[in-house]
JSON list of C-alpha atoms in Angstrom, two decimals:
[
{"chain": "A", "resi": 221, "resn": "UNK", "atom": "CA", "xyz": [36.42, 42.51, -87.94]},
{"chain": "A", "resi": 222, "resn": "UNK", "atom": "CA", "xyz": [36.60, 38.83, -88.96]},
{"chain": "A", "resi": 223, "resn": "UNK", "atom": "CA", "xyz": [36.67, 37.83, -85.16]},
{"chain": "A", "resi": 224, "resn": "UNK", "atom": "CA", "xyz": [33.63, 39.51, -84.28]},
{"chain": "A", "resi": 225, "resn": "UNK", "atom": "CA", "xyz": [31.93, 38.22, -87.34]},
{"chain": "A", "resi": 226, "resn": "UNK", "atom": "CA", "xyz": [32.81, 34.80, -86.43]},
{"chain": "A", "resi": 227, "resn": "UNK", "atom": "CA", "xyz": [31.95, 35.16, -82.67]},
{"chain": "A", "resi": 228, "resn": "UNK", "atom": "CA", "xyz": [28.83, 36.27, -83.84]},
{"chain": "A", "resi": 229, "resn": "UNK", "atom": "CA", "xyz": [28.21, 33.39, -86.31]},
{"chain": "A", "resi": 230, "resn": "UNK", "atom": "CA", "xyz": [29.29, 30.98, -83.24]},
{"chain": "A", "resi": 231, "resn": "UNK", "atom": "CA", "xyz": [27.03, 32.91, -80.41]},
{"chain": "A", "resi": 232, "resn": "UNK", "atom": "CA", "xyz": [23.86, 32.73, -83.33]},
{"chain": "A", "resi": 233, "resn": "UNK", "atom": "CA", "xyz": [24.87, 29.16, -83.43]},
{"chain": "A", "resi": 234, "resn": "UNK", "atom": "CA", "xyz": [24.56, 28.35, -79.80]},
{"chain": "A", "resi": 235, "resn": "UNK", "atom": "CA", "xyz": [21.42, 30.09, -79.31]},
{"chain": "A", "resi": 236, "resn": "UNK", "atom": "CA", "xyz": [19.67, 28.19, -82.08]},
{"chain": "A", "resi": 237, "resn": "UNK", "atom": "CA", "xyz": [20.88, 24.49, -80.28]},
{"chain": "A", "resi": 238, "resn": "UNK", "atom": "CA", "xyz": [19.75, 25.64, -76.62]},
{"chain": "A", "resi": 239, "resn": "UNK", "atom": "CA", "xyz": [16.47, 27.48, -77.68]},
{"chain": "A", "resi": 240, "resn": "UNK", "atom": "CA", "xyz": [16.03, 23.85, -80.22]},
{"chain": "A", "resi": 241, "resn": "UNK", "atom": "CA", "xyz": [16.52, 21.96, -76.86]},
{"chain": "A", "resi": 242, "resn": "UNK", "atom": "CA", "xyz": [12.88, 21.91, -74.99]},
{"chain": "A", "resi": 243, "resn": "UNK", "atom": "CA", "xyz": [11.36, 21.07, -78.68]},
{"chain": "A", "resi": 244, "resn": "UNK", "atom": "CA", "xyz": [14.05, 18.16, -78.95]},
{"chain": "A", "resi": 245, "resn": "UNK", "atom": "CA", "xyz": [13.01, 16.78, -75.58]},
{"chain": "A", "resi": 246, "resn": "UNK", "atom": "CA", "xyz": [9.29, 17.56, -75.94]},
{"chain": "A", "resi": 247, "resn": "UNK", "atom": "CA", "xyz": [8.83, 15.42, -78.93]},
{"chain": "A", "resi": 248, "resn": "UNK", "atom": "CA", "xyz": [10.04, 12.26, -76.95]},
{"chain": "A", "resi": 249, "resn": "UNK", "atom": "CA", "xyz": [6.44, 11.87, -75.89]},
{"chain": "A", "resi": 250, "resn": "UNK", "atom": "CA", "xyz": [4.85, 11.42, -72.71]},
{"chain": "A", "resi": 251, "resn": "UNK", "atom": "CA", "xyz": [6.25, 11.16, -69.56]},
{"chain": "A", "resi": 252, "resn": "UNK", "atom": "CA", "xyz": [5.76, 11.17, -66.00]},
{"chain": "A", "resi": 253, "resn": "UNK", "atom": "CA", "xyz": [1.88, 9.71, -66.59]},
{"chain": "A", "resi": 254, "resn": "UNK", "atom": "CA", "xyz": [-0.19, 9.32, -63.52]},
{"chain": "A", "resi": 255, "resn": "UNK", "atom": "CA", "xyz": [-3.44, 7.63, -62.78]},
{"chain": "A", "resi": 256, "resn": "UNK", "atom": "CA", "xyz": [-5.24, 8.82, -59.76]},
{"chain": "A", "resi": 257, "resn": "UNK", "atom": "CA", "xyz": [-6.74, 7.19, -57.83]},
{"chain": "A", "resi": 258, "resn": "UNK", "atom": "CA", "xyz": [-5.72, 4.02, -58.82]},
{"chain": "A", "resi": 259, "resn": "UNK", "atom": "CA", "xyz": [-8.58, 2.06, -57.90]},
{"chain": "A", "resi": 260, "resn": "UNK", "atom": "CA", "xyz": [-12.10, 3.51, -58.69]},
{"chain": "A", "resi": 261, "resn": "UNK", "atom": "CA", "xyz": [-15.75, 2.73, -58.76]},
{"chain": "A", "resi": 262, "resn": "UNK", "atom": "CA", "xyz": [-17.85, 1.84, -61.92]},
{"chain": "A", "resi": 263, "resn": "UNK", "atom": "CA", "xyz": [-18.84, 5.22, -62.25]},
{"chain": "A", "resi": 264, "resn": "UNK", "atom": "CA", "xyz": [-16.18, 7.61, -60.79]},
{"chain": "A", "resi": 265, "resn": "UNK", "atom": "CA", "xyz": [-13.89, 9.66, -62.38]},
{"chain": "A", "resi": 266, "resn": "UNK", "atom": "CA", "xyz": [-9.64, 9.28, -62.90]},
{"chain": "A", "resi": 267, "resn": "UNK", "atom": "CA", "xyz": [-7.35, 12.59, -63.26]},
{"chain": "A", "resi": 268, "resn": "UNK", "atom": "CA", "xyz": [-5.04, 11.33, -65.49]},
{"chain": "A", "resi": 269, "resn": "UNK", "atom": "CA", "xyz": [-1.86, 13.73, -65.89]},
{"chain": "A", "resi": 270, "resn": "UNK", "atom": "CA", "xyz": [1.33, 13.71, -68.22]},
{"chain": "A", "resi": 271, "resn": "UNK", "atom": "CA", "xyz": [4.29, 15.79, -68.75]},
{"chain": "A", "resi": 272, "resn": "UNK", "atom": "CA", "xyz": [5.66, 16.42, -72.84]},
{"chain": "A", "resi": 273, "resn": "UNK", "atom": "CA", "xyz": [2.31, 16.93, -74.59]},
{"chain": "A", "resi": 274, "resn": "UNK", "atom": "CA", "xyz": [3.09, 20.38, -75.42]},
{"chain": "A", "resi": 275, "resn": "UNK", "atom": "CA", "xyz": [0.35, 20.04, -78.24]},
{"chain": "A", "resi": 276, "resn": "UNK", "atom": "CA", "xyz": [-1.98, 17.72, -76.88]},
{"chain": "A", "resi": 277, "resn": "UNK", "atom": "CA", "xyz": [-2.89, 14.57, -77.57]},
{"chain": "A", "resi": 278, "resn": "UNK", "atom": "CA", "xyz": [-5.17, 12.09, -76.35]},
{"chain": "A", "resi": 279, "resn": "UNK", "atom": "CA", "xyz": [-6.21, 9.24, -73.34]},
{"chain": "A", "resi": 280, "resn": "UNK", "atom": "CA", "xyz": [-8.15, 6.11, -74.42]},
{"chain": "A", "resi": 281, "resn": "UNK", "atom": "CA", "xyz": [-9.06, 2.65, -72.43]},
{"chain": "A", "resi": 282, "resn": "UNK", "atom": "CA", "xyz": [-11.30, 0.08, -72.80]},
{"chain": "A", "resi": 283, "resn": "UNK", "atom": "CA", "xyz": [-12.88, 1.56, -69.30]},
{"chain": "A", "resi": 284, "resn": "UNK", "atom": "CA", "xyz": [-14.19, 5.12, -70.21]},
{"chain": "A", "resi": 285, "resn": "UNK", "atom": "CA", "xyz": [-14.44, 7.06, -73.44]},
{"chain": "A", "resi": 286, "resn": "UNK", "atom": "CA", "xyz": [-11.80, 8.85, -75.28]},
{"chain": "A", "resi": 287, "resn": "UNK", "atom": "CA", "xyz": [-10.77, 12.08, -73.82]},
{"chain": "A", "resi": 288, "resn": "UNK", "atom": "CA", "xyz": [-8.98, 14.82, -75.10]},
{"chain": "A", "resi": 289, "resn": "UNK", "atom": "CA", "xyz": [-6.07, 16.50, -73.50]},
{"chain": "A", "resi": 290, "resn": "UNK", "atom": "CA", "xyz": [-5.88, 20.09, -73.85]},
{"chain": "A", "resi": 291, "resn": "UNK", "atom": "CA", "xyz": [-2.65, 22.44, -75.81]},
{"chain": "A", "resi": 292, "resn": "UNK", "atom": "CA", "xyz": [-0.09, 23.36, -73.15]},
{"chain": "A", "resi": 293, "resn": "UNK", "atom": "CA", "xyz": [3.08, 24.80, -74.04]},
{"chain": "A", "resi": 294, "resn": "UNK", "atom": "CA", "xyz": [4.61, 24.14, -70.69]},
{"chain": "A", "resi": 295, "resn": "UNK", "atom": "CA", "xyz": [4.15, 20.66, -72.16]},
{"chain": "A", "resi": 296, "resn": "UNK", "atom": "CA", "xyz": [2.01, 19.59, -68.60]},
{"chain": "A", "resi": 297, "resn": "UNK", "atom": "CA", "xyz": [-1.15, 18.19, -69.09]},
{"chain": "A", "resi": 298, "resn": "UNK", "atom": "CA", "xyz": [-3.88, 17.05, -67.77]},
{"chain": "A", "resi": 299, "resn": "UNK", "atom": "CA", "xyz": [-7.68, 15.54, -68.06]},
{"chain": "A", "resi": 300, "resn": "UNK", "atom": "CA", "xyz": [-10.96, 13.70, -66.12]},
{"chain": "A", "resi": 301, "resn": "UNK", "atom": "CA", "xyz": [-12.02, 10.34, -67.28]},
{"chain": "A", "resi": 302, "resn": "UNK", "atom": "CA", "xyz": [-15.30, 9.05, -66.27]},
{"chain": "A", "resi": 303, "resn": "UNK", "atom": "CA", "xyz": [-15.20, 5.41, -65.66]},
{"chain": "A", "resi": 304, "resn": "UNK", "atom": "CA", "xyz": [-18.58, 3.59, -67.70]},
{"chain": "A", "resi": 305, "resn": "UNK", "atom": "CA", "xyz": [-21.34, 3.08, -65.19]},
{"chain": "A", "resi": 306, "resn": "UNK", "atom": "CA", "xyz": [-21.55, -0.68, -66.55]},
{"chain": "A", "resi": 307, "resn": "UNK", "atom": "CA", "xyz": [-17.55, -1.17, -66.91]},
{"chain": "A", "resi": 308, "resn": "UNK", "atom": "CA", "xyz": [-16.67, -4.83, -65.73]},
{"chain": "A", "resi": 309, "resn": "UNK", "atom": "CA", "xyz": [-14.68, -4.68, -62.17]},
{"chain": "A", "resi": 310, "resn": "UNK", "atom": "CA", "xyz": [-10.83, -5.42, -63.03]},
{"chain": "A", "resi": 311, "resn": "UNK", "atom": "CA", "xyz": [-7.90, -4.19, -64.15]},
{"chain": "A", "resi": 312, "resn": "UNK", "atom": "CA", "xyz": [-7.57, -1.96, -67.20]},
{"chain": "A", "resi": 313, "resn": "UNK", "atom": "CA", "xyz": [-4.73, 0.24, -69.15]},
{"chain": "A", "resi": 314, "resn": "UNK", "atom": "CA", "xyz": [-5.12, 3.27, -70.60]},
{"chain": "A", "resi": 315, "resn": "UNK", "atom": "CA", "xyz": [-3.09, 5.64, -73.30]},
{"chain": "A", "resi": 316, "resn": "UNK", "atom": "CA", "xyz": [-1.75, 8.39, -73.12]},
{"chain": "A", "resi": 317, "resn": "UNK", "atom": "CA", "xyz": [-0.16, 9.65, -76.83]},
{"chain": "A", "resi": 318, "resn": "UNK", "atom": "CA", "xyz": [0.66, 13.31, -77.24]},
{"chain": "A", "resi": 319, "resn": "UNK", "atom": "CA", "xyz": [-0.13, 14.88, -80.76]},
{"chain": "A", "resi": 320, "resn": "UNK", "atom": "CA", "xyz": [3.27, 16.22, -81.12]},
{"chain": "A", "resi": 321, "resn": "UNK", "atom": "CA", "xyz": [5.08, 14.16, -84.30]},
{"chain": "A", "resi": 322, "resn": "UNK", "atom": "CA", "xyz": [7.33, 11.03, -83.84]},
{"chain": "A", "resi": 323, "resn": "UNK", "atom": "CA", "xyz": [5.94, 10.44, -80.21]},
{"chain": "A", "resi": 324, "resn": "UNK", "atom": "CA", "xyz": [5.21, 6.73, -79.18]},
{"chain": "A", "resi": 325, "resn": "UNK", "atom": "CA", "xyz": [2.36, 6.31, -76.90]},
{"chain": "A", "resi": 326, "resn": "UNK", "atom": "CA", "xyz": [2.43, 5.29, -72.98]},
{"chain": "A", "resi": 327, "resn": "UNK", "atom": "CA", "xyz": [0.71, 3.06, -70.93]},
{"chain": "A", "resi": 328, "resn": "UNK", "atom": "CA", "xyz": [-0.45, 2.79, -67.09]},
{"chain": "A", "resi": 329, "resn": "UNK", "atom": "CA", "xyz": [-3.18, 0.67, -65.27]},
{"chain": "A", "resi": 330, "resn": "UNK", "atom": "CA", "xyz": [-5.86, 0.99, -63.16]},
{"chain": "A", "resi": 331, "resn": "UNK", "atom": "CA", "xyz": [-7.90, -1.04, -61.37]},
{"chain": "A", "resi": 332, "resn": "UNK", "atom": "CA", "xyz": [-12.25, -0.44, -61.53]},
{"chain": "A", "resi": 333, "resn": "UNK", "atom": "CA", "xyz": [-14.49, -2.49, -58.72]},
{"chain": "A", "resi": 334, "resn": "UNK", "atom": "CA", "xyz": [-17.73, -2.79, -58.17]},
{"chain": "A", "resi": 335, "resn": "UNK", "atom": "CA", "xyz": [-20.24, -0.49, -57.09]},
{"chain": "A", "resi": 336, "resn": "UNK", "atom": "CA", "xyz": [-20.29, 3.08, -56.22]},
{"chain": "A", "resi": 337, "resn": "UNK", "atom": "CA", "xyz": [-19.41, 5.40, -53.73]},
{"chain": "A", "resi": 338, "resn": "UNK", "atom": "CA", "xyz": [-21.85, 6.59, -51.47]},
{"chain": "A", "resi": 339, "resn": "UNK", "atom": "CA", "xyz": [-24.68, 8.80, -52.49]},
{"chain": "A", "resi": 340, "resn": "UNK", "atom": "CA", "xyz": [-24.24, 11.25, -50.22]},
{"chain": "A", "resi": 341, "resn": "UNK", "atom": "CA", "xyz": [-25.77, 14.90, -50.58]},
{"chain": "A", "resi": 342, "resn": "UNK", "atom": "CA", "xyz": [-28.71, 14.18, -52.15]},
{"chain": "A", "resi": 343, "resn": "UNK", "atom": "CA", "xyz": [-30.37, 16.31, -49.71]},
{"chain": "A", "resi": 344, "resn": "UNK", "atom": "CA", "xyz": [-33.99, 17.04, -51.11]},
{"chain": "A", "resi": 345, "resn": "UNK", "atom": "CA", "xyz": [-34.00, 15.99, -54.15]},
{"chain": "A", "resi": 346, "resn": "UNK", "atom": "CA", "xyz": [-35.47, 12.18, -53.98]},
{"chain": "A", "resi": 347, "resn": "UNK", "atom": "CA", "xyz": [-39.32, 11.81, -53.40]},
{"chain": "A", "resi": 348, "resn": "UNK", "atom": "CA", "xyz": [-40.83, 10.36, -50.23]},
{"chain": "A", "resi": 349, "resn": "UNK", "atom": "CA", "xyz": [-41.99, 6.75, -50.17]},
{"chain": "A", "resi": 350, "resn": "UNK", "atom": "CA", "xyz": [-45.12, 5.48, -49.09]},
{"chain": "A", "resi": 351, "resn": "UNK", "atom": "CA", "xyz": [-44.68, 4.94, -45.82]},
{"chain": "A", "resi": 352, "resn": "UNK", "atom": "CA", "xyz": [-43.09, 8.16, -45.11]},
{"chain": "A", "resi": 353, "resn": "UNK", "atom": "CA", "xyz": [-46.59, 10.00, -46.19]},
{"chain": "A", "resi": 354, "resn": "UNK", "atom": "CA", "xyz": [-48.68, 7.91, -44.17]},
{"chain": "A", "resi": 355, "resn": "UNK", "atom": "CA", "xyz": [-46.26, 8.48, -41.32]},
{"chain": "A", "resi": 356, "resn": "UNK", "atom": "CA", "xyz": [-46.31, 11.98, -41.71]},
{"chain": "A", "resi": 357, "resn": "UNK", "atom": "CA", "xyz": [-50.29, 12.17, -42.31]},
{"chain": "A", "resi": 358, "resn": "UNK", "atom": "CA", "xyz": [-50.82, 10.22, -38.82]},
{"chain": "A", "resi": 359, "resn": "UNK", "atom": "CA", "xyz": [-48.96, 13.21, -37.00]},
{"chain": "A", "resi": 360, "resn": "UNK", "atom": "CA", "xyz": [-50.54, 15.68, -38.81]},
{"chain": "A", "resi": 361, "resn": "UNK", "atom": "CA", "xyz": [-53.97, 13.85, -37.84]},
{"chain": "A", "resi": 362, "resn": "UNK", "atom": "CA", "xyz": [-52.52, 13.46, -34.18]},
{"chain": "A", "resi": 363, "resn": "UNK", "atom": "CA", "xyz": [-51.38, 16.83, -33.89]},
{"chain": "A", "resi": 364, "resn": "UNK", "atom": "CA", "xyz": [-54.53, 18.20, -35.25]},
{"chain": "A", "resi": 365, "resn": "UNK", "atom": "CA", "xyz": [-57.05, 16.31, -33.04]},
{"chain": "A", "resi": 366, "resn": "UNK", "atom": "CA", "xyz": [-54.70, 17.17, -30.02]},
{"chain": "A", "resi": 367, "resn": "UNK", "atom": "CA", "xyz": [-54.81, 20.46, -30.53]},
{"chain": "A", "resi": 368, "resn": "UNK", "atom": "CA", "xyz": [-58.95, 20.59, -31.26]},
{"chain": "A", "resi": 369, "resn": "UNK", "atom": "CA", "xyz": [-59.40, 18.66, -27.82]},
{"chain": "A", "resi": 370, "resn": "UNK", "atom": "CA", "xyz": [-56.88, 21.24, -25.58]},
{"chain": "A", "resi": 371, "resn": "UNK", "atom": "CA", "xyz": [-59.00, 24.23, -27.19]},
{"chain": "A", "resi": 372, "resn": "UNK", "atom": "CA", "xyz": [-62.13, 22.42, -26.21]},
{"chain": "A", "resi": 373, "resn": "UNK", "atom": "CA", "xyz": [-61.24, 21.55, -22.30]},
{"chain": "A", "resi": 374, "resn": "UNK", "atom": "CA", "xyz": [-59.54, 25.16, -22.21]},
{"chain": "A", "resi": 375, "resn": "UNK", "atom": "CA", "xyz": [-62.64, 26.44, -23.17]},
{"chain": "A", "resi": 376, "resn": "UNK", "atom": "CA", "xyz": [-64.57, 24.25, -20.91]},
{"chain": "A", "resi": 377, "resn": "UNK", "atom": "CA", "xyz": [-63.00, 24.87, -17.77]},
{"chain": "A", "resi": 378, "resn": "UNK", "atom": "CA", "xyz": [-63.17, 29.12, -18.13]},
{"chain": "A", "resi": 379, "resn": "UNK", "atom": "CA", "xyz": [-66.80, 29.29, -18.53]},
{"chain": "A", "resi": 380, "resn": "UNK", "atom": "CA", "xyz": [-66.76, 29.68, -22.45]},
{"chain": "A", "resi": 381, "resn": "UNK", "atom": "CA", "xyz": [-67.46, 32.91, -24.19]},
{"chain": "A", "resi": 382, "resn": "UNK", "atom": "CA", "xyz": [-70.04, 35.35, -21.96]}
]
């Protein structure tokens, strides 16, 4: 009977320092942090992801403002930074500290440049200029006075109406 006890005392034992384990290593803090891309436009966005914030924590940089990164108990996280429209072209760091306790935070770098991407897909929604009406009014005008002068000779050459 006292061997089983202790066996049992020994397997409880066990358990608690391999189920203690993952929280152990999760409270190093971040790890695995990536940046991508790398290089973006005043402007764009950054995916920023980390591995060992099983509670969270935060991203912050000079370039964009702070964001949050959400509760995961897998520990992976991640989050969208959007660069400031008037952020000066150059490098930057950001980071990344988890809110689990007696984690030290991590740094990476990225690098903003000038500009933007391309506006693509703007489809309908910017106005026509000035040009562009007058343009389109002159074939309007041309189309209509074409069409007025066919009707006319057409009607010329059958006779007319009896």
């Amino acid at each position: 009977m006292r061997a089983s006890r202790a066996l049992a005392v020994s397997a409880a034992a066990c358990a608690a320092v391999v189920l203690s384990a993952p929280l152990a290593g999760a409270t190093n803090g971040p790890r695995n942090v990536t940046v991508n891309p790398e290089t973006v436009h005043q402007g764009g966005s950054i995916q920023i992801t980390a591995e060992g914030c099983g509670h969270g924590g935060r991203v912050t940089s000079n370039a964009f403002p702070k964001v949050e990164l959400p509760v995961n108990s897998s520990g992976h996280v991640s989050a969208t930074a959007r660069i400031y429209n008037n952020a000066t072209p150059g490098r930057y760091s950001l980071s990344v500290k988890c809110n689990d306790p007696g984690t030290s935070p991590v740094s990476r770098e990225f690098e903003v440049v000038r500009g933007r991407g391309a506006l693509g897909g703007l489809g309908g929604s910017v106005g026509p200029s000035s040009a562009e009406m007058g343009v389109g009014a002159g074939l309007v005008a041309s189309a209509a006075i074409g069409g007025s002068v066919f009707i006319a000779r057409r009607r010329r050459l059958s006779g007319g109406p009896a």
